[in-house]
XYZ file of C-alpha atoms in Angstrom:
597
model
C 0.000 0.000 0.000
C 1.040 3.592 -0.481
C -0.537 6.940 0.331
C -0.366 10.330 -1.320
C -1.498 13.548 0.371
C -1.707 16.999 -1.175
C -2.499 20.188 0.717
C -2.262 23.190 -1.626
C -1.843 26.389 0.305
C -2.319 24.715 3.673
C -0.474 22.600 6.164
C -1.644 19.328 7.717
C -3.659 20.089 10.827
C -4.800 16.758 12.245
C -5.573 17.348 15.910
C -3.089 15.753 18.286
C -3.341 15.280 22.016
C 0.070 15.595 23.667
C -0.189 13.606 26.885
C 1.986 12.115 29.573
C 2.871 8.477 29.094
C 1.934 7.331 32.589
C -0.569 8.932 34.956
C -1.377 12.629 34.702
C -1.242 14.557 37.947
C -3.745 17.229 38.794
C -2.905 20.332 36.798
C -4.383 22.739 39.303
C -1.907 21.521 41.924
C 1.162 21.615 39.700
C 2.662 24.926 40.924
C 3.872 22.994 43.987
C 5.808 20.562 41.742
C 8.697 21.931 39.765
C 11.079 20.368 37.296
C 14.331 21.340 35.601
C 14.142 22.086 31.889
C 16.891 22.553 29.281
C 15.029 22.658 25.971
C 16.503 24.157 22.795
C 14.569 26.426 20.452
C 12.488 23.990 18.412
C 8.985 23.235 17.163
C 6.337 24.201 19.722
C 4.650 20.795 19.531
C 7.903 19.036 20.454
C 8.583 21.376 23.412
C 5.047 20.915 24.751
C 5.395 17.152 24.444
C 8.625 17.167 26.454
C 7.108 19.390 29.156
C 4.126 17.032 29.356
C 6.351 13.992 29.790
C 8.684 15.702 32.270
C 5.888 17.099 34.451
C 3.496 14.136 34.248
C 0.680 16.487 33.216
C -1.582 16.106 30.181
C -1.075 18.997 27.766
C -3.824 18.963 25.140
C -2.873 20.952 22.052
C -4.859 20.699 18.780
C -2.239 20.554 16.047
C -3.967 23.199 13.941
C -2.936 25.655 16.671
C 0.690 24.582 17.178
C 1.615 23.323 13.723
C 4.375 25.427 12.180
C 4.997 27.443 15.349
C 8.417 27.676 16.978
C 9.086 27.731 20.719
C 11.941 29.623 22.356
C 14.645 27.886 24.340
C 13.593 27.004 27.880
C 16.154 26.620 30.657
C 15.557 26.662 34.372
C 13.320 25.230 37.083
C 9.594 25.851 36.622
C 6.230 24.376 37.462
C 4.323 23.051 34.439
C 2.145 26.113 33.937
C 5.089 28.511 34.089
C 6.981 26.367 31.588
C 4.084 26.214 29.146
C 3.400 29.963 29.391
C 7.041 30.723 28.607
C 6.886 28.468 25.568
C 3.679 30.175 24.354
C 5.035 33.737 24.574
C 4.347 35.582 21.317
C 2.465 32.638 19.783
C -1.043 34.062 20.191
C -1.958 31.026 22.279
C -2.808 30.552 25.927
C -2.886 27.680 28.429
C -5.870 27.030 30.668
C -6.366 24.479 33.456
C -9.288 22.177 32.703
C -9.649 19.303 35.139
C -6.391 17.354 35.207
C -4.976 18.910 32.052
C -3.568 22.069 30.522
C -5.488 22.968 27.367
C -3.911 25.113 24.659
C -6.293 27.492 22.876
C -6.229 30.779 21.009
C -5.669 33.820 23.201
C -8.631 36.179 23.379
C -8.242 39.902 22.864
C -8.000 42.380 19.986
C -8.078 40.754 16.586
C -5.739 41.618 13.781
C -6.564 44.985 12.335
C -7.382 46.513 15.695
C -10.991 45.391 16.053
C -11.964 43.556 19.179
C -13.092 40.002 18.768
C -16.353 38.746 20.237
C -16.053 38.114 23.964
C -15.391 34.527 24.843
C -16.623 32.786 27.992
C -13.959 31.601 30.390
C -15.274 28.026 30.279
C -15.824 27.834 26.520
C -13.559 24.843 26.068
C -15.305 21.460 26.166
C -12.855 18.664 26.936
C -14.243 15.286 25.913
C -13.114 12.376 28.068
C -14.783 9.102 27.150
C -16.026 7.170 30.168
C -17.230 10.172 32.166
C -19.726 13.008 31.747
C -17.580 15.366 33.847
C -15.239 17.542 31.787
C -11.599 16.636 32.322
C -12.294 14.217 35.181
C -9.959 11.210 35.525
C -11.646 7.827 35.110
C -10.873 4.563 36.844
C -11.071 2.489 33.657
C -8.259 2.187 31.115
C -8.771 4.274 27.981
C -7.361 3.283 24.586
C -6.674 6.331 22.402
C -5.885 6.338 18.689
C -5.373 9.695 16.975
C -6.062 10.225 13.295
C -2.385 10.970 12.707
C -1.363 7.785 14.512
C -3.756 5.688 12.424
C -2.367 7.092 9.177
C 1.244 6.718 10.292
C 0.602 3.000 10.869
C -0.558 2.580 7.270
C -4.293 2.286 7.892
C -6.651 4.197 5.597
C -10.019 3.648 7.318
C -11.470 3.425 10.807
C -12.466 -0.152 10.019
C -8.811 -1.077 9.510
C -7.805 0.774 12.685
C -10.266 -0.941 15.035
C -9.293 -4.366 13.706
C -5.798 -3.814 15.134
C -7.063 -3.354 18.705
C -6.458 -6.543 20.736
C -9.680 -6.095 22.729
C -11.723 -6.095 19.512
C -12.920 -9.488 18.244
C -12.780 -9.910 14.455
C -16.204 -11.530 14.304
C -19.466 -9.696 14.746
C -20.609 -7.390 11.959
C -17.734 -7.349 9.449
C -17.450 -7.594 5.650
C -14.978 -10.481 5.856
C -17.358 -12.744 7.795
C -18.623 -15.623 5.628
C -22.138 -16.997 5.198
C -21.199 -20.225 7.004
C -20.314 -18.481 10.281
C -22.881 -18.924 13.089
C -24.895 -15.769 13.710
C -23.783 -15.738 17.351
C -20.174 -15.272 16.204
C -20.655 -12.900 13.306
C -22.713 -11.791 10.347
C -22.205 -9.777 7.184
C -25.351 -7.807 6.428
C -24.547 -4.867 4.184
C -20.758 -5.176 4.641
C -20.667 -2.743 7.540
C -17.952 -2.862 10.211
C -18.803 -2.800 13.903
C -16.584 -2.896 16.991
C -17.014 -6.092 19.016
C -15.154 -5.668 22.313
C -14.284 -8.879 24.184
C -16.241 -10.883 21.580
C -19.486 -10.293 23.459
C -21.236 -9.291 20.229
C -21.328 -6.123 18.174
C -24.682 -5.293 19.792
C -22.991 -5.279 23.234
C -20.485 -2.522 22.343
C -21.798 1.025 22.200
C -20.303 3.235 19.476
C -20.953 6.985 19.573
C -19.722 10.011 17.610
C -18.861 13.135 19.619
C -20.947 11.601 22.391
C -24.018 11.172 20.133
C -25.758 7.880 19.482
C -26.239 6.789 15.864
C -28.896 4.721 14.165
C -28.338 0.972 14.306
C -27.062 -0.832 11.217
C -29.016 -3.678 9.598
C -30.319 -6.444 11.887
C -27.798 -6.834 14.725
C -28.162 -3.454 16.479
C -24.546 -2.661 15.636
C -23.061 0.718 14.674
C -21.208 0.978 11.351
C -17.870 2.626 12.155
C -16.659 2.304 8.557
C -19.157 4.993 7.473
C -16.960 7.770 8.957
C -14.120 9.135 6.757
C -10.756 8.993 8.473
C -10.021 12.560 7.361
C -12.735 13.819 9.706
C -11.410 12.022 12.795
C -9.457 13.744 15.539
C -9.162 10.601 17.652
C -10.914 7.428 18.828
C -11.271 6.747 22.545
C -12.218 3.241 23.692
C -13.165 2.226 27.216
C -13.104 -1.579 27.244
C -15.097 -1.714 30.472
C -18.817 -1.816 31.252
C -20.209 1.707 30.895
C -23.996 1.400 31.108
C -24.047 3.602 34.216
C -22.698 6.414 32.028
C -24.188 5.715 28.588
C -27.038 3.223 29.016
C -27.878 0.098 27.064
C -25.400 -1.700 24.777
C -22.277 -0.638 26.725
C -21.821 -4.078 28.348
C -18.398 -4.668 26.817
C -17.499 -1.000 26.632
C -17.903 2.181 24.628
C -16.177 3.563 21.526
C -16.268 7.338 21.042
C -15.244 8.716 17.638
C -14.281 12.365 18.171
C -14.390 14.512 15.047
C -12.156 17.444 14.243
C -13.669 20.787 15.170
C -11.432 23.127 13.191
C -9.456 23.056 9.980
C -7.860 25.713 7.833
C -7.566 25.178 4.092
C -8.007 22.126 1.843
C -6.416 18.685 2.039
C -6.721 15.956 -0.586
C -5.537 12.379 -0.299
C -5.303 9.265 -2.442
C -4.566 5.624 -1.689
C -4.005 2.763 -4.135
C -3.136 -0.788 -3.214
C -3.636 -4.432 -4.001
C -2.983 -7.812 -2.446
C -0.197 -9.868 -4.026
C -2.296 -13.051 -4.332
C -5.035 -11.466 -6.442
C -8.235 -9.540 -5.814
C -8.733 -6.771 -3.278
C -7.561 -3.884 -5.468
C -8.297 -0.776 -3.420
C -8.602 2.845 -4.452
C -9.600 5.588 -2.048
C -9.789 9.355 -2.535
C -10.544 11.981 0.072
C -10.996 15.708 0.390
C -11.207 17.807 3.549
C -11.702 21.554 3.794
C -12.430 23.948 6.602
C -12.132 27.440 7.913
C -12.234 29.336 11.191
C -13.450 32.792 12.099
C -13.380 34.763 15.331
C -16.445 33.147 16.894
C -16.595 29.746 15.228
C -15.356 27.323 12.631
C -16.267 24.323 10.507
C -14.798 21.353 8.678
C -16.345 19.186 5.974
C -14.940 15.994 4.456
C -15.762 13.659 1.576
C -14.356 10.230 0.743
C -14.838 7.756 -2.090
C -13.614 4.181 -1.839
C -13.757 1.143 -4.085
C -12.369 -2.342 -3.361
C -12.660 -5.382 -5.611
C -13.704 -8.731 -4.196
C -11.515 -11.654 -3.193
C -12.858 -14.853 -4.749
C -12.071 -18.394 -3.739
C -10.183 -18.848 -6.985
C -7.752 -16.116 -5.841
C -6.444 -18.196 -2.923
C -4.729 -21.581 -2.972
C -6.718 -22.952 -0.034
C -10.096 -22.407 -1.776
C -9.227 -22.438 -5.494
C -10.288 -26.065 -6.016
C -12.854 -26.487 -3.272
C -14.820 -23.212 -3.575
C -13.624 -21.180 -6.557
C -16.786 -19.015 -6.715
C -17.013 -18.326 -2.981
C -16.646 -14.641 -2.057
C -14.016 -14.406 0.695
C -14.245 -10.615 0.839
C -17.050 -8.694 -0.897
C -16.852 -6.028 -3.555
C -17.273 -2.614 -1.883
C -18.017 0.873 -3.170
C -18.847 3.753 -0.862
C -19.356 7.512 -0.667
C -19.151 9.150 2.760
C -19.166 12.725 4.026
C -19.140 14.595 7.338
C -19.776 18.113 8.550
C -18.829 19.563 11.934
C -19.208 23.195 12.899
C -19.520 25.471 15.906
C -20.622 29.061 16.352
C -20.596 31.313 19.397
C -24.081 32.895 19.580
C -23.167 35.192 22.454
C -20.858 35.320 25.419
C -22.590 32.410 27.140
C -24.253 30.466 24.315
C -22.650 28.190 21.732
C -24.144 26.098 18.914
C -22.477 22.908 17.674
C -23.659 20.755 14.754
C -22.342 17.358 13.667
C -23.607 15.512 10.570
C -22.594 12.309 8.757
C -23.695 10.634 5.517
C -22.729 7.304 3.974
C -23.789 5.313 0.912
C -22.271 1.882 0.322
C -22.856 -0.854 -2.263
C -21.507 -4.372 -1.865
C -22.002 -7.735 -3.484
C -20.997 -11.320 -2.660
C -21.885 -14.827 -3.816
C -21.330 -18.526 -3.263
C -21.900 -21.752 -5.209
C -23.233 -25.053 -3.871
C -21.484 -27.316 -6.355
C -17.890 -28.463 -6.841
C -17.658 -26.817 -10.246
C -18.275 -23.412 -8.701
C -21.121 -22.628 -11.127
C -23.459 -20.231 -9.311
C -26.081 -20.423 -12.060
C -26.584 -24.142 -11.297
C -26.790 -23.854 -7.507
C -25.862 -21.022 -5.217
C -26.806 -17.448 -4.373
C -25.790 -13.842 -4.973
C -26.369 -10.978 -2.512
C -26.486 -7.304 -3.506
C -26.579 -4.740 -0.680
C -27.017 -0.982 -0.716
C -26.788 0.869 2.591
C -27.610 4.535 3.099
C -27.203 6.211 6.470
C -27.074 9.695 7.917
C -27.267 11.498 11.235
C -27.548 15.133 12.257
C -26.913 16.175 15.862
C -27.205 19.816 17.025
C -26.136 20.895 20.530
C -26.659 24.153 22.434
C -24.210 24.855 25.274
C -24.934 27.429 27.966
C -22.115 28.736 30.149
C -23.975 31.477 32.052
C -23.538 29.778 35.448
C -19.879 30.099 36.568
C -18.154 26.742 36.682
C -21.015 24.924 34.955
C -21.514 23.701 31.408
C -25.194 23.166 30.589
C -26.399 21.689 27.317
C -29.400 20.621 25.286
C -28.713 18.153 22.503
C -30.685 16.062 20.057
C -30.090 13.780 17.120
C -31.946 12.189 14.256
C -30.477 9.421 12.160
C -31.329 6.496 9.966
C -29.616 3.481 8.451
C -31.454 1.678 5.650
C -29.817 -1.478 4.329
C -31.649 -2.723 1.246
C -30.738 -6.038 -0.304
C -31.614 -8.328 -3.198
C -31.063 -12.083 -3.097
C -30.871 -14.219 -6.224
C -30.910 -17.959 -5.518
C -30.169 -20.612 -8.150
C -31.418 -24.211 -8.085
C -30.976 -26.510 -11.085
C -30.277 -23.615 -13.380
C -33.417 -21.707 -12.359
C -33.129 -18.293 -10.713
C -35.378 -17.251 -7.826
C -35.230 -13.523 -7.149
C -36.179 -11.692 -3.976
C -35.897 -7.940 -4.546
C -36.588 -4.930 -2.369
C -35.774 -6.397 1.048
C -34.777 -3.923 3.762
C -33.433 -3.684 7.282
C -34.505 -0.098 7.990
C -33.518 1.601 11.272
C -34.397 5.131 12.424
C -33.306 6.753 15.695
C -34.241 9.969 17.512
C -33.050 11.336 20.837
C -33.113 14.442 23.011
C -31.128 15.089 26.200
C -30.593 17.901 28.672
C -27.843 17.982 31.278
C -24.732 19.624 32.584
C -21.667 19.316 34.758
C -19.874 21.576 37.203
C -18.446 22.084 40.689
C -20.419 21.504 43.892
C -18.014 22.427 46.668
C -14.285 22.586 47.340
C -12.219 19.829 48.916
C -8.592 20.200 50.050
C -7.492 18.435 46.859
C -9.796 20.340 44.499
C -13.470 20.864 43.695
C -16.016 18.066 43.967
C -17.662 17.869 40.560
C -20.915 16.343 39.370
C -22.779 15.680 36.140
C -26.536 15.188 35.858
C -28.890 14.736 32.944
C -32.063 13.191 31.572
C -33.388 12.318 28.152
C -35.525 10.247 25.832
C -34.595 8.196 22.795
C -36.516 5.954 20.426
C -35.606 3.362 17.807
C -37.771 2.402 14.854
C -37.092 -0.908 13.093
C -38.591 -2.271 9.902
C -37.735 -5.554 8.261
C -39.386 -5.777 4.862
C -39.395 -8.977 2.795
C -42.283 -8.213 0.460
C -45.901 -7.143 0.708
C -47.742 -9.371 3.175
C -44.680 -11.482 4.014
C -44.909 -13.280 7.367
C -41.321 -12.256 8.171
C -42.073 -8.516 8.020
C -41.433 -6.524 11.208
C -42.516 -2.938 11.958
C -41.894 -1.900 15.577
C -40.767 1.002 17.763
C -39.045 1.032 21.129
C -38.411 4.061 23.313
C -36.650 4.635 26.612
C -36.592 7.344 29.283
C -33.459 7.824 31.339
C -31.772 9.945 33.977
C -28.215 9.811 35.296
C -25.901 11.308 37.859
C -22.139 11.160 38.339
C -19.737 12.505 40.959
C -15.950 12.868 41.143
C -14.228 13.453 44.496
C -10.510 14.373 44.538
C -9.332 13.410 48.039
C -5.569 13.913 47.750
C -3.639 16.057 45.279
C 0.129 16.208 44.664
C 0.402 19.630 46.274
C -0.535 18.232 49.690
C 2.793 16.339 49.864
C 1.417 13.320 51.757
C 3.698 10.355 52.281
C 2.964 7.430 49.893
C -0.099 9.214 48.503
C 0.559 11.469 45.560
C -3.027 11.399 44.294
C -6.290 9.780 45.387
C -9.748 10.209 43.890
C -13.095 8.419 43.994
C -15.929 8.415 41.470
C -19.458 7.085 41.265
C -22.274 6.990 38.718
C -25.901 5.885 38.733
C -28.306 5.639 35.806
C -32.011 4.866 35.651
C -33.525 3.691 32.373
C -37.109 2.648 31.605
C -38.238 0.793 28.504
C -42.071 0.903 28.428
C -43.446 -2.588 28.007
C -40.054 -4.207 28.576
C -38.464 -3.344 31.921
C -36.706 -0.675 33.950
C -33.205 -0.893 35.354
C -30.814 0.999 37.634
C -27.118 0.549 36.875
C -24.313 1.686 39.247
C -20.583 2.113 38.834
C -17.868 2.935 41.377
C -14.236 3.721 40.739
C -11.046 4.802 42.444
C -7.559 5.965 41.463
C -4.612 5.711 43.850
C -1.184 7.026 42.857
C 1.569 6.455 45.459
C 4.034 8.395 43.272
C 3.672 10.759 40.311
C 4.836 7.994 37.958
C 2.592 5.107 39.014
C -1.164 4.754 39.502
C -3.555 1.960 40.428
C -7.114 2.039 39.042
C -10.079 -0.073 40.143
C -13.736 -0.066 39.158
C -16.903 -2.046 39.819
C -20.189 -1.737 38.037
C -23.153 -3.313 36.314
C -24.153 -3.064 32.670
C -27.098 -4.220 30.610
C -28.293 -4.592 27.055
C -31.939 -4.166 26.144
C -33.267 -6.816 23.707
C -33.124 -5.720 20.085
C -36.338 -5.248 18.136
C -35.161 -7.936 15.713
C -34.678 -10.395 18.575
C -38.139 -9.621 19.942
C -40.215 -9.617 16.775
C -38.558 -11.643 14.022
C -40.866 -14.364 12.682
C -40.918 -17.695 14.515
C -40.505 -20.852 12.494
C -39.700 -24.538 12.839
C -36.791 -26.215 11.069
C -37.101 -29.997 10.679
C -33.784 -31.804 10.133
C -31.954 -35.047 10.883
C -30.783 -35.302 14.531
C -27.126 -35.380 13.484
C -27.506 -31.756 12.317
C -28.107 -30.775 15.937
C -25.438 -33.080 17.364
C -27.667 -36.083 18.013
C -26.650 -39.713 17.432
C -28.093 -43.203 17.891
C -31.569 -42.339 16.572
C -33.533 -44.738 14.298
C -33.100 -44.215 10.540
C -35.399 -41.549 9.146
C -35.762 -39.751 12.508
C -36.147 -35.991 12.483
C -35.769 -33.311 15.133
C -37.537 -29.910 15.218
C -35.759 -26.639 15.947
C -37.970 -23.743 17.005
C -36.360 -20.375 16.287
C -37.315 -16.724 16.027
C -38.140 -13.736 18.187
C -39.982 -13.505 21.477
C -40.870 -10.211 23.247
């Protein structure tokens, strides 16, 4: 594989989080901890990275702000904030303490040309930390982070390729490479989507969100198609491979995957990728375009990507060339995808954010049921076309000091239409116009902020409530007994608290940092059940360079509409099919299968 990137008149601005390798100490307490620095004049990003590592403090710096900037030499003994401020002198940037991190942002004040820019609220920065609703709060579960730049540097061109490299992600579930002979409990390929399947518990037991928003489910398995998001739009992926239903609700049994999109970009960027496997098939071409701009009170970025990959047939591989030459090992894929993300300050205390995604994908696969590999004699061909989109606006209110209040909503759909052509004895039987059609709507109101001060820092909470509904239609023809048309809604409320008990500045023996956290969520599914899910966590750091994390919690997954309402039927087969033996010749055994509310 090889990649080409062109950025006329612009420089690459993929957002990068510069963080400490081990545990990050509380930034607000850092003035009591100093370190010696002897840094040469160099790129600002490199100097910030070295300060982050030396101090043990997370320094979050979007690369569109620091790219191309130079930092002066730094020599002497400073606390982390003093060091960062010295490095930022004359750069037009500032550093602000947010939770356990220092966040680099544009400095407010007179704009170029002498006019004053719109006033900015002190708490305008929203720091997303997956696994908690409290801005910047440390969490007691391990977090796996992959930045867009890191994914590209490792030779991966799509999010689907990136998540397949994560050890906690099982390769089964909803994936285009899963064959028709794989049991549904292990994996399916409906529409050639790609879903994350943490711990192998099923793609419907891993919750995938984008900028904290839920998406519409894909096809039949209540999975989320992560391959529908262009890599050019991604700032980073954060994965918490730990039960998170107390924070996010149903589906987060195995964990949660949060795809965080870029918020700002300046100029255009085009990319191209061509590649092929050496054994035949799987010729890939992928082209992308990203463009964005920023103004004094807002900014936006939009991306588009086209991809096309030829199929891998059984005849392309030595292990299937004779046995199954017409079997599709990997389907033909063609997709168009686009994203939009923008934000606008509507006043000193009010901000509007909008995220939108669109994807259209076509795929086809086939298999033969005869040794000659002639599909027209016996076999089947599947043609899928999936179209999905989501739009999610959010209003953020910062009028209450120390609090971030929000109202957010989303509407999305994922319609996977498919045609099946079956062949028996040279006769074709066609089933056109089938559909797994999912729609989703949600609305939520909430906020987070400080309650009271503790010796180690403020006690912070997050609260919220909302409603969401899923609509599912399975269509197999007018009047078909397998048709499903159902809706399922849920009401929920949640609360979370973070208590910093010991901070580094207190200089306690064998306790550098200690914090506790707790979350509780109530969710009610009318006609199904209601559930309360808790989670407790703690972080203990005896030294600045070592931390122990522990958590306990409960998670749940509501039954899918497909599981509840798919048609029930009886399959009659020989007992050996079900593992039976020793039965009289001609015996049969019935298997009852289907949905049950």
